[in-house]
mmCIF file with all atom_site columns, C-alpha atoms in Angstrom:
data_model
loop_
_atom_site.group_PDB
_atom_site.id
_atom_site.type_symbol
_atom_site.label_atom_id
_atom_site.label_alt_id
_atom_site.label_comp_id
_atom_site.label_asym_id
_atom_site.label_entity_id
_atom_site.label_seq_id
_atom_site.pdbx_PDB_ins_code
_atom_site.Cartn_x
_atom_site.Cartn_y
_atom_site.Cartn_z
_atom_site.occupancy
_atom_site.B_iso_or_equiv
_atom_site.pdbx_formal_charge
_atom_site.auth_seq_id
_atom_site.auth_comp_id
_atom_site.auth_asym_id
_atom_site.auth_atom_id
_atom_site.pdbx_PDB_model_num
ATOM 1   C CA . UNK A 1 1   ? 41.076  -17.942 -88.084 1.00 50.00 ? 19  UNK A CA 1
ATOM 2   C CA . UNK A 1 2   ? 39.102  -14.994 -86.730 1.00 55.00 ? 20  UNK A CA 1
ATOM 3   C CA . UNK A 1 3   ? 35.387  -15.580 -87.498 1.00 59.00 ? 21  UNK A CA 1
ATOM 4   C CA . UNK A 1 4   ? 33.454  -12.308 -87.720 1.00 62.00 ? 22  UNK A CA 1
ATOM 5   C CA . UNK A 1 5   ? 30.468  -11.289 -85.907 1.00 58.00 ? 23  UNK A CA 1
ATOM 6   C CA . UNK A 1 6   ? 27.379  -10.665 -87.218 1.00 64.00 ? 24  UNK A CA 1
ATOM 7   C CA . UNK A 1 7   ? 25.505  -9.302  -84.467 1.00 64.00 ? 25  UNK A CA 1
ATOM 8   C CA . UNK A 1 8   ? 27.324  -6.864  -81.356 1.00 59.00 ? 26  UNK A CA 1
ATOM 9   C CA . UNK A 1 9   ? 25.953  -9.457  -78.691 1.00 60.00 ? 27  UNK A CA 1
ATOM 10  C CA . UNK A 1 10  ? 28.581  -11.693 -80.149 1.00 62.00 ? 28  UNK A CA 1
ATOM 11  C CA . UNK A 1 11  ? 31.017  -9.396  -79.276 1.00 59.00 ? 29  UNK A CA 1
ATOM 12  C CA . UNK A 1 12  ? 32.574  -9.686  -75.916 1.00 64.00 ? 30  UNK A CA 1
ATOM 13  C CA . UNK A 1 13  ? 34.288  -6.883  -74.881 1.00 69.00 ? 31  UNK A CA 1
ATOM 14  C CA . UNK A 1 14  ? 31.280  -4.233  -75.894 1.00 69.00 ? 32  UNK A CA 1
ATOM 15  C CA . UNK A 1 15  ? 28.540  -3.755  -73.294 1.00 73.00 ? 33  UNK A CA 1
ATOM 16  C CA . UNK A 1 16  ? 25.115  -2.630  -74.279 1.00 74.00 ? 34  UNK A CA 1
ATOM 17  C CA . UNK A 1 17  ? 24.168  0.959   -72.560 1.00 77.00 ? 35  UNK A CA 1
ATOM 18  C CA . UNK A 1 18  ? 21.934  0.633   -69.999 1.00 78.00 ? 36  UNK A CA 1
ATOM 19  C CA . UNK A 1 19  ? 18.048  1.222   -70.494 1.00 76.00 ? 37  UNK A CA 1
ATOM 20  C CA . UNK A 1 20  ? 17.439  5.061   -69.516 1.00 74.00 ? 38  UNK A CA 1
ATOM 21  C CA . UNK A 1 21  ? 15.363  5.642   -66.482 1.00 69.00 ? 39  UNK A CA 1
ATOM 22  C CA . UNK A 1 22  ? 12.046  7.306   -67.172 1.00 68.00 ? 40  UNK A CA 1
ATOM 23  C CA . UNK A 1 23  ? 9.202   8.147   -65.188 1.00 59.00 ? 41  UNK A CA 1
ATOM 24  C CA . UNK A 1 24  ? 6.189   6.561   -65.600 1.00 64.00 ? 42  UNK A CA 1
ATOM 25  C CA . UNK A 1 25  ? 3.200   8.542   -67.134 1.00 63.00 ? 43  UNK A CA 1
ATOM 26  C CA . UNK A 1 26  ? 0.972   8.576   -64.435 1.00 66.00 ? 44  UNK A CA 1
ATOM 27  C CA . UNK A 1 27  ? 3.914   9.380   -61.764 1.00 72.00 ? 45  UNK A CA 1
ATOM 28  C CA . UNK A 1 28  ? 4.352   12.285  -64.198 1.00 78.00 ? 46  UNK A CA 1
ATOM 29  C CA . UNK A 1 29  ? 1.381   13.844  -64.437 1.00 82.00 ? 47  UNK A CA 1
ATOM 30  C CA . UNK A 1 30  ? 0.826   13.052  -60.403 1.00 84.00 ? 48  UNK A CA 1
ATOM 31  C CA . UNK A 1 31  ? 3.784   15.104  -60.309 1.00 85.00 ? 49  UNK A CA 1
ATOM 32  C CA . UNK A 1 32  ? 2.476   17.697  -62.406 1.00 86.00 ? 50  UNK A CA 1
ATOM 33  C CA . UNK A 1 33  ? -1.102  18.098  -60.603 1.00 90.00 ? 51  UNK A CA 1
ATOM 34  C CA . UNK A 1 34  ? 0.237   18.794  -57.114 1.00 90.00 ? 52  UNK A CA 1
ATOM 35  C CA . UNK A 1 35  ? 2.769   21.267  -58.510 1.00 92.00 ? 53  UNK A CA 1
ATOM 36  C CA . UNK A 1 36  ? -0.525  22.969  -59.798 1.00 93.00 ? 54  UNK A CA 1
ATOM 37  C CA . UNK A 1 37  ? -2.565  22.838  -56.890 1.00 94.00 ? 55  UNK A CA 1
ATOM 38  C CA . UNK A 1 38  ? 0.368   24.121  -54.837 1.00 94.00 ? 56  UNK A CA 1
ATOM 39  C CA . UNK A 1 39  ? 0.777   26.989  -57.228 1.00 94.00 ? 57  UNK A CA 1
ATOM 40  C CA . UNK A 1 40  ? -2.772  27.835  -56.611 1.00 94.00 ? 58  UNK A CA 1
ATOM 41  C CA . UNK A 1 41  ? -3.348  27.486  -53.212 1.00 95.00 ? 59  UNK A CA 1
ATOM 42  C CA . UNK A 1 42  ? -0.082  29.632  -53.016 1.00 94.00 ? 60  UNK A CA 1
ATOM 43  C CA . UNK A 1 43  ? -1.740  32.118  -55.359 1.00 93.00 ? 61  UNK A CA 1
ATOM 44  C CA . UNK A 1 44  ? -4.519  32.255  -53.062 1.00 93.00 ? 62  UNK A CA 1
ATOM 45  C CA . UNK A 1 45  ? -3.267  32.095  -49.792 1.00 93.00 ? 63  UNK A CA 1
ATOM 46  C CA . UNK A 1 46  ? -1.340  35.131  -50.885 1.00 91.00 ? 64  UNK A CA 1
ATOM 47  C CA . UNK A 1 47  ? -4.275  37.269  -52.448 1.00 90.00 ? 65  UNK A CA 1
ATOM 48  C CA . UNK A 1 48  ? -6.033  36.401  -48.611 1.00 88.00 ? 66  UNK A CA 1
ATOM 49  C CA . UNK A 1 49  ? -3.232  38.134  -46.857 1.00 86.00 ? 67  UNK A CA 1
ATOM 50  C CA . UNK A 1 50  ? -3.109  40.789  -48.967 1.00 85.00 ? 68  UNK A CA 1
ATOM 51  C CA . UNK A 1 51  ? -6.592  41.733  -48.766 1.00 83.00 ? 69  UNK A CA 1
ATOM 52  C CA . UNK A 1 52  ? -6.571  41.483  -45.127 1.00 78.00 ? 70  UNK A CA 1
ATOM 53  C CA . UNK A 1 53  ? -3.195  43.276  -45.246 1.00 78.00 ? 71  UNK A CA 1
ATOM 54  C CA . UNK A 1 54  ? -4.340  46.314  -47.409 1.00 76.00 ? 72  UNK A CA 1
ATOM 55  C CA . UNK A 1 55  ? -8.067  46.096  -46.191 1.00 80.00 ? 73  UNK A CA 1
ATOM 56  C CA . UNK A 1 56  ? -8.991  49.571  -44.892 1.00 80.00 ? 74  UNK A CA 1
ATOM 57  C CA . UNK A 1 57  ? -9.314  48.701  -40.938 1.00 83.00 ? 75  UNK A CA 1
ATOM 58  C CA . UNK A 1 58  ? -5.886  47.025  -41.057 1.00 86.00 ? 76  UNK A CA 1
ATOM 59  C CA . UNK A 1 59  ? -4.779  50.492  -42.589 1.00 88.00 ? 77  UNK A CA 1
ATOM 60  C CA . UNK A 1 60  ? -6.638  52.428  -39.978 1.00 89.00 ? 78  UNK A CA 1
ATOM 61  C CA . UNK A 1 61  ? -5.125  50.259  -37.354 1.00 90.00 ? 79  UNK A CA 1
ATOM 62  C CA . UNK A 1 62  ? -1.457  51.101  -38.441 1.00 91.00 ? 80  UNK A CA 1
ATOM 63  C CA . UNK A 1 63  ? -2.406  54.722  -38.820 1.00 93.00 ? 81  UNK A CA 1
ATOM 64  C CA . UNK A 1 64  ? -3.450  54.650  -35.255 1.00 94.00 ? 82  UNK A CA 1
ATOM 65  C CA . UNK A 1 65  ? -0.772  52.939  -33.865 1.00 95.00 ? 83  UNK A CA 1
ATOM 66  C CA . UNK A 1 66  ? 1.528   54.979  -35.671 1.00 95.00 ? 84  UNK A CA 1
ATOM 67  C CA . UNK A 1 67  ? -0.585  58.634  -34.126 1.00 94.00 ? 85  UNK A CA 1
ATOM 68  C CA . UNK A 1 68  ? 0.205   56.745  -30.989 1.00 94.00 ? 86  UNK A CA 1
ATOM 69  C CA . UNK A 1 69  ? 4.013   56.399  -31.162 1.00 95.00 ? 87  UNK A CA 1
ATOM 70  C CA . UNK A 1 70  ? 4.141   60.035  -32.274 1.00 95.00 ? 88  UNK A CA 1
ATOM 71  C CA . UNK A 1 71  ? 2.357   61.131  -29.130 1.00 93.00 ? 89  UNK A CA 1
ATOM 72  C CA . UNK A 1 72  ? 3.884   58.981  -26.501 1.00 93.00 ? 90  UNK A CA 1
ATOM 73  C CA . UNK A 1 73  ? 7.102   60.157  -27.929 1.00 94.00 ? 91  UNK A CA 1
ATOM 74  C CA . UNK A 1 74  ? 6.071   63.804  -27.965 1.00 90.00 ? 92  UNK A CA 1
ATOM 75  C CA . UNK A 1 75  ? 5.986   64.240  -31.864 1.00 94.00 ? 93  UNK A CA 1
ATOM 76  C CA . UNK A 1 76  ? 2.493   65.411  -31.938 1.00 93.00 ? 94  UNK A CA 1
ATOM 77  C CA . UNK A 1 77  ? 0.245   67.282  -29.141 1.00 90.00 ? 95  UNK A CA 1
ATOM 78  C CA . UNK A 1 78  ? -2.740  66.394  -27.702 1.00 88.00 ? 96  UNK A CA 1
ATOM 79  C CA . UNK A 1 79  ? -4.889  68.691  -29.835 1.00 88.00 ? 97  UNK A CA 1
ATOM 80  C CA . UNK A 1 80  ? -3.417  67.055  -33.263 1.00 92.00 ? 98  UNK A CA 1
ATOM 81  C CA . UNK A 1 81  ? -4.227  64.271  -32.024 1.00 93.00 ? 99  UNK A CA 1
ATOM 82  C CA . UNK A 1 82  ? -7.665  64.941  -31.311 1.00 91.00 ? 100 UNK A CA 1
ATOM 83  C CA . UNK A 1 83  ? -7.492  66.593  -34.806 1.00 92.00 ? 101 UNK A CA 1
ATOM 84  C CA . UNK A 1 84  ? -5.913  63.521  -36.653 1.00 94.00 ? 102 UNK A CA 1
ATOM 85  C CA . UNK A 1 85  ? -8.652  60.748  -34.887 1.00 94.00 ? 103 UNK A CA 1
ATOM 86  C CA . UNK A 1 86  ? -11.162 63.114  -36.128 1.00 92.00 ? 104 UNK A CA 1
ATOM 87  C CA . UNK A 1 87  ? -9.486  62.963  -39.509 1.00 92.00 ? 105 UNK A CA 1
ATOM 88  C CA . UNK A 1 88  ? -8.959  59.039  -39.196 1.00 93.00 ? 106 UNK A CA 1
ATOM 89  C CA . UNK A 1 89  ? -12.878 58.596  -38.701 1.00 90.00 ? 107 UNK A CA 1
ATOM 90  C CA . UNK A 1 90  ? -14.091 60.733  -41.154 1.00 90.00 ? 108 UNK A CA 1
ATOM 91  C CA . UNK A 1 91  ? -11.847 58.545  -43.885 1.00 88.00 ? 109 UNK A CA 1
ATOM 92  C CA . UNK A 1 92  ? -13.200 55.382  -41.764 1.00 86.00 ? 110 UNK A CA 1
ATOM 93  C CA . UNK A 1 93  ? -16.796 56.136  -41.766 1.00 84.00 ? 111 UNK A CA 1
ATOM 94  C CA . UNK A 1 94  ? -16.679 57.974  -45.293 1.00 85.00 ? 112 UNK A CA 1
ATOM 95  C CA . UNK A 1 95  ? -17.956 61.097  -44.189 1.00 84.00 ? 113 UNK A CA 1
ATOM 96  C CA . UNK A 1 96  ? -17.151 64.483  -44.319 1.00 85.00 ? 114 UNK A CA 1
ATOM 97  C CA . UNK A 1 97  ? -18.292 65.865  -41.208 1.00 84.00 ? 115 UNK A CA 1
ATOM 98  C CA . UNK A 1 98  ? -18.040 64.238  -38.019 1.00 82.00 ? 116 UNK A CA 1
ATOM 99  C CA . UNK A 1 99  ? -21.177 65.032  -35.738 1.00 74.00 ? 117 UNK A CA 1
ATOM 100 C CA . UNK A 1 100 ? -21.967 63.821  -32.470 1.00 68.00 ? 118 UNK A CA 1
ATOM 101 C CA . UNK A 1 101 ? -25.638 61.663  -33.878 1.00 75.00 ? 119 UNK A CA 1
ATOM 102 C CA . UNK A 1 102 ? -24.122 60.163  -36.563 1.00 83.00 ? 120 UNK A CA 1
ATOM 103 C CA . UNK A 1 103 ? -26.328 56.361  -36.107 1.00 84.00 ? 121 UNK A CA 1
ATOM 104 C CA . UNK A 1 104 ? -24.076 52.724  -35.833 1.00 86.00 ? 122 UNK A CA 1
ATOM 105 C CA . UNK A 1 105 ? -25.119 49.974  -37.846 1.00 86.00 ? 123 UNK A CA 1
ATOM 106 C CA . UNK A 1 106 ? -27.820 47.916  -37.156 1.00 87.00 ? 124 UNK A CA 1
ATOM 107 C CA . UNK A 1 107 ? -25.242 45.421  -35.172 1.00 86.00 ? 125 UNK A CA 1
ATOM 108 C CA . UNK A 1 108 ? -23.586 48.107  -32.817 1.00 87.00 ? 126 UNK A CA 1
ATOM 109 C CA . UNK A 1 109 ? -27.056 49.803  -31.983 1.00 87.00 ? 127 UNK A CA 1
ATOM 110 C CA . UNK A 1 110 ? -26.783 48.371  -28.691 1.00 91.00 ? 128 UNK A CA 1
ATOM 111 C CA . UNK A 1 111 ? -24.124 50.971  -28.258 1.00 90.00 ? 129 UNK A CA 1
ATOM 112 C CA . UNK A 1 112 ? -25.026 53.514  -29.475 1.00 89.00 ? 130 UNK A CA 1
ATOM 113 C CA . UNK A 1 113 ? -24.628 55.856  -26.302 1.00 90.00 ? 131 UNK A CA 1
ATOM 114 C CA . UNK A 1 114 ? -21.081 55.059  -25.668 1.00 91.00 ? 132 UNK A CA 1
ATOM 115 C CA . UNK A 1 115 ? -20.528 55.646  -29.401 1.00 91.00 ? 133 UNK A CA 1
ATOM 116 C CA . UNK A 1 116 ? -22.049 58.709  -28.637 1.00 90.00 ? 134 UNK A CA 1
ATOM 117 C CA . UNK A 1 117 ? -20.133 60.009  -25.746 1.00 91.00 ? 135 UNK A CA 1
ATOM 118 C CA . UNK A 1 118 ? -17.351 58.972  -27.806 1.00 92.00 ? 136 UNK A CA 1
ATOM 119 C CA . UNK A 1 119 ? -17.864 61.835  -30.788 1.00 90.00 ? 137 UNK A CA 1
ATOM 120 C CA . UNK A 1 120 ? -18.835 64.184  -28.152 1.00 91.00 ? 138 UNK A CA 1
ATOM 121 C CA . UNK A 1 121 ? -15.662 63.713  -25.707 1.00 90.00 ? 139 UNK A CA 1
ATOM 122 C CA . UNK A 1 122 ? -13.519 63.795  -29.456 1.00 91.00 ? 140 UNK A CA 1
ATOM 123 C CA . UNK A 1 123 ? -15.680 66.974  -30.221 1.00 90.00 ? 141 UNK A CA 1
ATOM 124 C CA . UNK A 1 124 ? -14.790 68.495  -27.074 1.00 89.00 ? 142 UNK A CA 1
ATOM 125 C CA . UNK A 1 125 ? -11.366 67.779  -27.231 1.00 89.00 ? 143 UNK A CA 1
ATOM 126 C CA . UNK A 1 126 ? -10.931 69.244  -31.073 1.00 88.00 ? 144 UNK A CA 1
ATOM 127 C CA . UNK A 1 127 ? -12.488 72.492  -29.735 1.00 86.00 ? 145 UNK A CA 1
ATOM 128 C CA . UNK A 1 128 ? -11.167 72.741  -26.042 1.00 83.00 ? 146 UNK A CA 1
ATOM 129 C CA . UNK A 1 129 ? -9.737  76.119  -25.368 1.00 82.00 ? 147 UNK A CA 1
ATOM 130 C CA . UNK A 1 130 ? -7.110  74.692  -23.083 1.00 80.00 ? 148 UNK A CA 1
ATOM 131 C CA . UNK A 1 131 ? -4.421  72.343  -22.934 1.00 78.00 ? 149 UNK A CA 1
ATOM 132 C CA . UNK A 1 132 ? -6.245  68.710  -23.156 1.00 82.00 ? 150 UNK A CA 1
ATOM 133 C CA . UNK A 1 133 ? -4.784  66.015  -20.274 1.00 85.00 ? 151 UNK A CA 1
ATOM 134 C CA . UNK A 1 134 ? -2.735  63.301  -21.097 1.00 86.00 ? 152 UNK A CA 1
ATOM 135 C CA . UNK A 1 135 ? -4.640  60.724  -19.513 1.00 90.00 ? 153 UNK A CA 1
ATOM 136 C CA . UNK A 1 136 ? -8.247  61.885  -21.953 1.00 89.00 ? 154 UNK A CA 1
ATOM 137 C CA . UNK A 1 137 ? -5.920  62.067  -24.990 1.00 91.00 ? 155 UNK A CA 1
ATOM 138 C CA . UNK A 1 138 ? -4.949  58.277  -23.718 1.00 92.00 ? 156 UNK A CA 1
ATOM 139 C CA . UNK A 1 139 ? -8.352  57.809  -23.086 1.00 93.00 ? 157 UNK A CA 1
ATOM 140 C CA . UNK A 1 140 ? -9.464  59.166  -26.336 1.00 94.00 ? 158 UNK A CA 1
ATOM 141 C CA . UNK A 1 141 ? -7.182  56.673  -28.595 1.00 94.00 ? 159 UNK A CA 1
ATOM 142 C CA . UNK A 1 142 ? -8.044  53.515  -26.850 1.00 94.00 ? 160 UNK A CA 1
ATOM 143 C CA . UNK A 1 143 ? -11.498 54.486  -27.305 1.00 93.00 ? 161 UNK A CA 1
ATOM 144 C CA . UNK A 1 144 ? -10.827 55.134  -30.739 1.00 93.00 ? 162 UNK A CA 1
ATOM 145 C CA . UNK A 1 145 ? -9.229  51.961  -31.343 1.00 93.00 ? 163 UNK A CA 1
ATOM 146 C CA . UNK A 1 146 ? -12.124 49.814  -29.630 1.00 93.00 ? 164 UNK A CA 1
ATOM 147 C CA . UNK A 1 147 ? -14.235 51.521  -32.505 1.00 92.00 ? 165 UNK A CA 1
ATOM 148 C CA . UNK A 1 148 ? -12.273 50.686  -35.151 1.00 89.00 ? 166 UNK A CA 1
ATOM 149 C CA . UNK A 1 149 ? -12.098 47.292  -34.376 1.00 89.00 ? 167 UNK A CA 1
ATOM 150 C CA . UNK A 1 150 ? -16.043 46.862  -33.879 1.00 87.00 ? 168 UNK A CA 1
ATOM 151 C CA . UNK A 1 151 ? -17.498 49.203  -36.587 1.00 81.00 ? 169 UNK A CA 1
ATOM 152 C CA . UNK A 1 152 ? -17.469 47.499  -39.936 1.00 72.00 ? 170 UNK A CA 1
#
């Protein structure tokens, strides 16, 4: 005679499913906490380069760069050029004029004359009634890009 079963353990031929794997709460939330703090150091690494990326030097600096490649490949001539550096400090230093005594910053006063020989050797070239060399318009730019990477 077949006896029945009253519980499924008696049974032989069915298995019981295996336990489910689960993560333990605290390897969960572990989990959880370093995705955040990745997210946000992400976040802000991110929001660094982009203000350093977009800052208004960094823009300057392109712009330069950018006046140089059109002169060295004859885009531009000398006198725009002396035009555009004028325009690039006027933007840089927030002014509307460009004079020759315009005062650094209490950090650069040390230089103050070559800043000043600067503007005037810019002036002269803006309002030179000849053709301007290409050695002072070479001049001119690397002198303009040693002040845009000191002036704040």
């Amino acid at each position: 005679m077949v006896e029945e079963a009253d519980s499924p353990d008696q049974l032989i031929d069915i298995i019981a499913p295996a336990i489910p794997m689960t993560a333990e709460p605290s390897s969960t939330w572990l989990v959880v906490i370093v995705t955040v703090c990745v997210a946000v150091l992400s976040a802000v690494l991110i929001g660094l380069f982009w203000r350093w990326y977009g800052s208004a030097r960094r823009q300057t600096m392109r712009r330069l760069k950018r006046l140089n490649t059109a002169y060295r490949n004859q885009l531009v001539s000398s006198r725009d050029v002396s035009y555009w550096l004028a325009y690039l400090f006027k933007q840089h230093l927030k002014t509307n004029q460009l004079a020759p005594g315009i005062r650094l910053p209490a950090s650069l006063t040390s230089e103050q004359s070559r800043w000043d020989s600067f503007m005037q050797r810019l002036h002269d070239t803006r309002y030179a009634p000849l053709i301007i060399g290409d050695q002072d318009i070479r001049g001119l730019i690397a002198e303009a890009e040693y002040w845009f990477r000191r002036y704040p």
